[in-house]
PDB file of C-alpha atoms in Angstrom:
ATOM      1  CA  MET A   1      50.172 -34.357  27.194  1.00 51.00           C
ATOM      2  CA  MET A   2      46.912 -33.265  28.303  1.00 54.00           C
ATOM      3  CA  ARG A   3      43.874 -35.160  29.034  1.00 59.00           C
ATOM      4  CA  ARG A   4      40.400 -35.486  27.285  1.00 59.00           C
ATOM      5  CA  ASP A   5      38.623 -33.544  29.976  1.00 58.00           C
ATOM      6  CA  ALA A   6      41.235 -30.894  29.828  1.00 56.00           C
ATOM      7  CA  LYS A   7      40.857 -30.376  25.968  1.00 57.00           C
ATOM      8  CA  GLY A   8      37.587 -29.869  26.228  1.00 55.00           C
ATOM      9  CA  VAL A   9      37.391 -27.123  29.021  1.00 60.00           C
ATOM     10  CA  GLU A  10      39.095 -24.990  26.692  1.00 67.00           C
ATOM     11  CA  SER A  11      37.674 -25.605  23.229  1.00 74.00           C
ATOM     12  CA  LEU A  12      34.592 -24.632  25.175  1.00 72.00           C
ATOM     13  CA  PRO A  13      34.777 -20.517  25.631  1.00 78.00           C
ATOM     14  CA  VAL A  14      36.236 -20.676  21.771  1.00 79.00           C
ATOM     15  CA  VAL A  15      32.718 -22.594  21.145  1.00 80.00           C
ATOM     16  CA  LEU A  16      30.073 -20.375  22.977  1.00 84.00           C
ATOM     17  CA  LEU A  17      32.084 -16.949  20.945  1.00 85.00           C
ATOM     18  CA  LEU A  18      31.324 -18.279  17.241  1.00 87.00           C
ATOM     19  CA  GLY A  19      27.468 -19.731  18.404  1.00 86.00           C
ATOM     20  CA  ALA A  20      27.210 -16.066  19.670  1.00 87.00           C
ATOM     21  CA  VAL A  21      28.088 -14.545  16.690  1.00 86.00           C
ATOM     22  CA  LEU A  22      26.277 -16.644  14.313  1.00 86.00           C
ATOM     23  CA  ALA A  23      23.623 -16.749  16.670  1.00 85.00           C
ATOM     24  CA  ALA A  24      23.760 -12.334  16.140  1.00 84.00           C
ATOM     25  CA  SER A  25      23.912 -12.877  12.244  1.00 82.00           C
ATOM     26  CA  THR A  26      20.969 -15.261  12.095  1.00 85.00           C
ATOM     27  CA  LEU A  27      18.989 -12.228  14.211  1.00 84.00           C
ATOM     28  CA  ALA A  28      20.065  -9.511  11.977  1.00 81.00           C
ATOM     29  CA  ILE A  29      19.136 -10.845   9.105  1.00 85.00           C
ATOM     30  CA  GLY A  30      16.211 -12.501  10.870  1.00 83.00           C
ATOM     31  CA  THR A  31      15.171  -8.940  12.277  1.00 84.00           C
ATOM     32  CA  ALA A  32      15.806  -7.695   8.186  1.00 83.00           C
ATOM     33  CA  CYS A  33      13.472  -9.596   6.435  1.00 84.00           C
ATOM     34  CA  LEU A  34      10.872  -9.197   9.185  1.00 82.00           C
ATOM     35  CA  ASP A  35      11.379  -5.420   8.578  1.00 81.00           C
ATOM     36  CA  ARG A  36      10.867  -6.244   4.012  1.00 80.00           C
ATOM     37  CA  VAL A  37       7.786  -8.634   4.905  1.00 80.00           C
ATOM     38  CA  GLN A  38       5.758  -5.785   6.644  1.00 79.00           C
ATOM     39  CA  ARG A  39       6.558  -2.806   4.042  1.00 79.00           C
ATOM     40  CA  LEU A  40       5.358  -5.329   1.101  1.00 80.00           C
ATOM     41  CA  GLY A  41       2.621  -6.108   3.069  1.00 83.00           C
ATOM     42  CA  LYS A  42       1.896  -2.741   3.422  1.00 86.00           C
ATOM     43  CA  ARG A  43       2.525  -2.040  -0.474  1.00 88.00           C
ATOM     44  CA  GLN A  44       0.485  -4.678  -0.696  1.00 89.00           C
ATOM     45  CA  ARG A  45      -2.725  -2.778   1.280  1.00 89.00           C
ATOM     46  CA  ALA A  46      -2.422   0.018  -1.197  1.00 90.00           C
ATOM     47  CA  ILE A  47      -2.820  -1.877  -4.005  1.00 92.00           C
ATOM     48  CA  GLU A  48      -5.708  -3.769  -3.481  1.00 92.00           C
ATOM     49  CA  SER A  49      -6.876  -0.211  -1.963  1.00 91.00           C
ATOM     50  CA  PHE A  50      -6.071   0.782  -5.623  1.00 92.00           C
ATOM     51  CA  ASN A  51      -8.375  -1.685  -6.832  1.00 93.00           C
ATOM     52  CA  THR A  52     -11.584  -1.487  -4.704  1.00 93.00           C
ATOM     53  CA  PHE A  53     -11.036   2.355  -5.700  1.00 91.00           C
ATOM     54  CA  VAL A  54     -11.036   1.143  -9.328  1.00 93.00           C
ATOM     55  CA  GLU A  55     -14.084  -1.350  -9.150  1.00 92.00           C
ATOM     56  CA  ARG A  56     -16.160   1.072  -7.408  1.00 91.00           C
ATOM     57  CA  ALA A  57     -15.012   3.751  -9.243  1.00 90.00           C
ATOM     58  CA  ARG A  58     -17.155   2.005 -12.692  1.00 91.00           C
ATOM     59  CA  MET A  59     -19.476   0.628 -10.524  1.00 90.00           C
ATOM     60  CA  ILE A  60     -20.551   3.802 -10.082  1.00 89.00           C
ATOM     61  CA  SER A  61     -20.087   4.480 -14.182  1.00 87.00           C
ATOM     62  CA  THR A  62     -22.518   2.308 -14.989  1.00 86.00           C
ATOM     63  CA  GLY A  63     -25.464   3.235 -12.562  1.00 82.00           C
ATOM     64  CA  GLY A  64     -27.762   5.648 -12.452  1.00 82.00           C
ATOM     65  CA  ILE A  65     -27.498   9.772 -11.667  1.00 83.00           C
ATOM     66  CA  GLY A  66     -27.022  10.204  -7.467  1.00 82.00           C
ATOM     67  CA  ASN A  67     -25.464   6.197  -7.142  1.00 84.00           C
ATOM     68  CA  VAL A  68     -23.021   6.936  -4.137  1.00 88.00           C
ATOM     69  CA  GLN A  69     -20.429   3.684  -3.516  1.00 87.00           C
ATOM     70  CA  GLN A  70     -18.511   4.003   0.068  1.00 89.00           C
ATOM     71  CA  VAL A  71     -15.410   3.176  -0.318  1.00 90.00           C
ATOM     72  CA  GLU A  72     -12.355   2.198   2.266  1.00 90.00           C
ATOM     73  CA  LEU A  73      -8.640   3.612   1.436  1.00 90.00           C
ATOM     74  CA  GLU A  74      -5.481   1.627   3.297  1.00 89.00           C
ATOM     75  CA  LEU A  75      -2.556   3.978   1.385  1.00 87.00           C
ATOM     76  CA  THR A  76       0.055   3.669   4.331  1.00 84.00           C
ATOM     77  CA  GLY A  77       2.774   5.827   2.607  1.00 83.00           C
ATOM     78  CA  GLY A  78       1.347   6.202  -0.499  1.00 89.00           C
ATOM     79  CA  LYS A  79      -1.435   8.652  -2.681  1.00 91.00           C
ATOM     80  CA  LEU A  80      -4.051   8.121  -5.178  1.00 92.00           C
ATOM     81  CA  VAL A  81      -3.348  10.816  -7.714  1.00 92.00           C
ATOM     82  CA  ILE A  82      -6.282  11.742  -9.770  1.00 91.00           C
ATOM     83  CA  ASP A  83      -6.495  13.939 -12.884  1.00 90.00           C
ATOM     84  CA  ALA A  84     -10.224  13.562 -15.270  1.00 86.00           C
ATOM     85  CA  ASN A  85     -10.262   9.730 -16.352  1.00 90.00           C
ATOM     86  CA  LEU A  86      -6.429   8.991 -15.211  1.00 93.00           C
ATOM     87  CA  VAL A  87      -6.480   7.220 -11.476  1.00 93.00           C
ATOM     88  CA  GLN A  88      -2.418   7.114  -9.675  1.00 94.00           C
ATOM     89  CA  LEU A  89      -1.190   4.565  -7.246  1.00 94.00           C
ATOM     90  CA  ILE A  90       2.344   6.506  -5.962  1.00 92.00           C
ATOM     91  CA  TYR A  91       3.859   4.617  -3.113  1.00 89.00           C
ATOM     92  CA  GLY A  92       6.835   6.326  -2.422  1.00 84.00           C
ATOM     93  CA  GLU A  93       8.137   8.082  -5.388  1.00 87.00           C
ATOM     94  CA  GLU A  94       7.349   5.128  -8.035  1.00 89.00           C
ATOM     95  CA  VAL A  95       3.916   4.632  -9.563  1.00 92.00           C
ATOM     96  CA  LEU A  96       2.843   1.458  -8.388  1.00 90.00           C
ATOM     97  CA  ARG A  97      -0.110   1.400 -10.846  1.00 91.00           C
ATOM     98  CA  SER A  98      -2.246   3.426 -13.271  1.00 94.00           C
ATOM     99  CA  GLU A  99      -6.072   3.234 -14.782  1.00 93.00           C
ATOM    100  CA  THR A 100      -8.636   4.983 -17.403  1.00 93.00           C
ATOM    101  CA  LEU A 101     -11.970   5.355 -15.737  1.00 92.00           C
ATOM    102  CA  PRO A 102     -14.813   5.545 -18.076  1.00 91.00           C
ATOM    103  CA  LEU A 103     -15.766   9.270 -16.485  1.00 90.00           C
ATOM    104  CA  PRO A 104     -13.820  11.778 -15.230  1.00 90.00           C
ATOM    105  CA  VAL A 105     -13.088  12.291 -11.215  1.00 87.00           C
ATOM    106  CA  VAL A 106     -14.081  15.535 -10.014  1.00 83.00           C
ATOM    107  CA  GLN A 107     -13.731  17.156  -6.528  1.00 75.00           C
ATOM    108  CA  ASP A 108     -13.559  20.592  -6.402  1.00 68.00           C
ATOM    109  CA  GLY A 109     -11.355  21.862  -9.248  1.00 64.00           C
ATOM    110  CA  GLY A 110      -9.210  20.227 -11.320  1.00 69.00           C
ATOM    111  CA  GLY A 111      -6.122  16.809 -10.592  1.00 78.00           C
ATOM    112  CA  PHE A 112      -6.012  16.041  -7.015  1.00 87.00           C
ATOM    113  CA  GLU A 113      -4.407  13.631  -4.506  1.00 88.00           C
ATOM    114  CA  ILE A 114      -6.311  11.591  -1.808  1.00 89.00           C
ATOM    115  CA  GLY A 115      -4.895   9.392   1.132  1.00 86.00           C
ATOM    116  CA  THR A 116      -5.982   6.970   3.351  1.00 87.00           C
ATOM    117  CA  GLY A 117      -9.271   6.711   4.460  1.00 87.00           C
ATOM    118  CA  SER A 118     -13.136   6.562   3.940  1.00 88.00           C
ATOM    119  CA  TYR A 119     -14.273   8.337   1.080  1.00 89.00           C
ATOM    120  CA  ALA A 120     -17.907   8.278  -1.038  1.00 88.00           C
ATOM    121  CA  ILE A 121     -17.936   7.996  -4.694  1.00 88.00           C
ATOM    122  CA  GLU A 122     -20.972   9.825  -6.548  1.00 89.00           C
ATOM    123  CA  LEU A 123     -22.388   9.979 -10.490  1.00 88.00           C
ATOM    124  CA  LEU A 124     -23.354  13.314 -10.620  1.00 87.00           C
ATOM    125  CA  ARG A 125     -23.738  15.556 -14.134  1.00 86.00           C
ATOM    126  CA  GLY A 126     -22.546  18.751 -14.920  1.00 81.00           C
ATOM    127  CA  ASP A 127     -24.087  22.104 -16.198  1.00 79.00           C
ATOM    128  CA  LYS A 128     -23.874  20.979 -19.898  1.00 79.00           C
ATOM    129  CA  GLY A 129     -25.262  17.727 -19.810  1.00 77.00           C
ATOM    130  CA  GLY A 130     -22.129  15.682 -19.504  1.00 82.00           C
ATOM    131  CA  TYR A 131     -21.238  12.778 -16.196  1.00 86.00           C
ATOM    132  CA  PHE A 132     -18.615  13.110 -13.826  1.00 86.00           C
ATOM    133  CA  LEU A 133     -17.456  11.406 -10.445  1.00 89.00           C
ATOM    134  CA  LYS A 134     -17.265  13.358  -7.411  1.00 88.00           C
ATOM    135  CA  VAL A 135     -14.958  11.924  -4.327  1.00 86.00           C
ATOM    136  CA  ARG A 136     -15.959  13.085  -1.143  1.00 85.00           C
ATOM    137  CA  GLY A 137     -14.310  12.132   1.975  1.00 84.00           C
ATOM    138  CA  LEU A 138     -16.458  11.165   5.054  1.00 82.00           C
TER     139      LEU A 138
END
């Protein structure tokens, strides 16, 4: 029969091995969770930037000709797709948000895309008397 101390010495490597396996699996799960939180944070900042753009465009639409608002967009991994009155936030391959603005938005022609950066939104009047919003990078 083994003494109590001898049994403890024999089982110590097994306990250490199990502890190492559990620590490694916990670390992998923790790393995956941290990565997910970071991705969700970037996605949330893109949604907030989209909401800011829409809010500023609506504010300008109710102002006078020549009014300008500056907007800072942080769309890491995303982009705003603008086609006349329709503004969409595309993140990866997914449309996260879509809004219709009161006035069409133009930038040198038809539909266009904008990404992360600083932009000015200006209310202008066209040759035929219609109003529109112009977006330009700063």
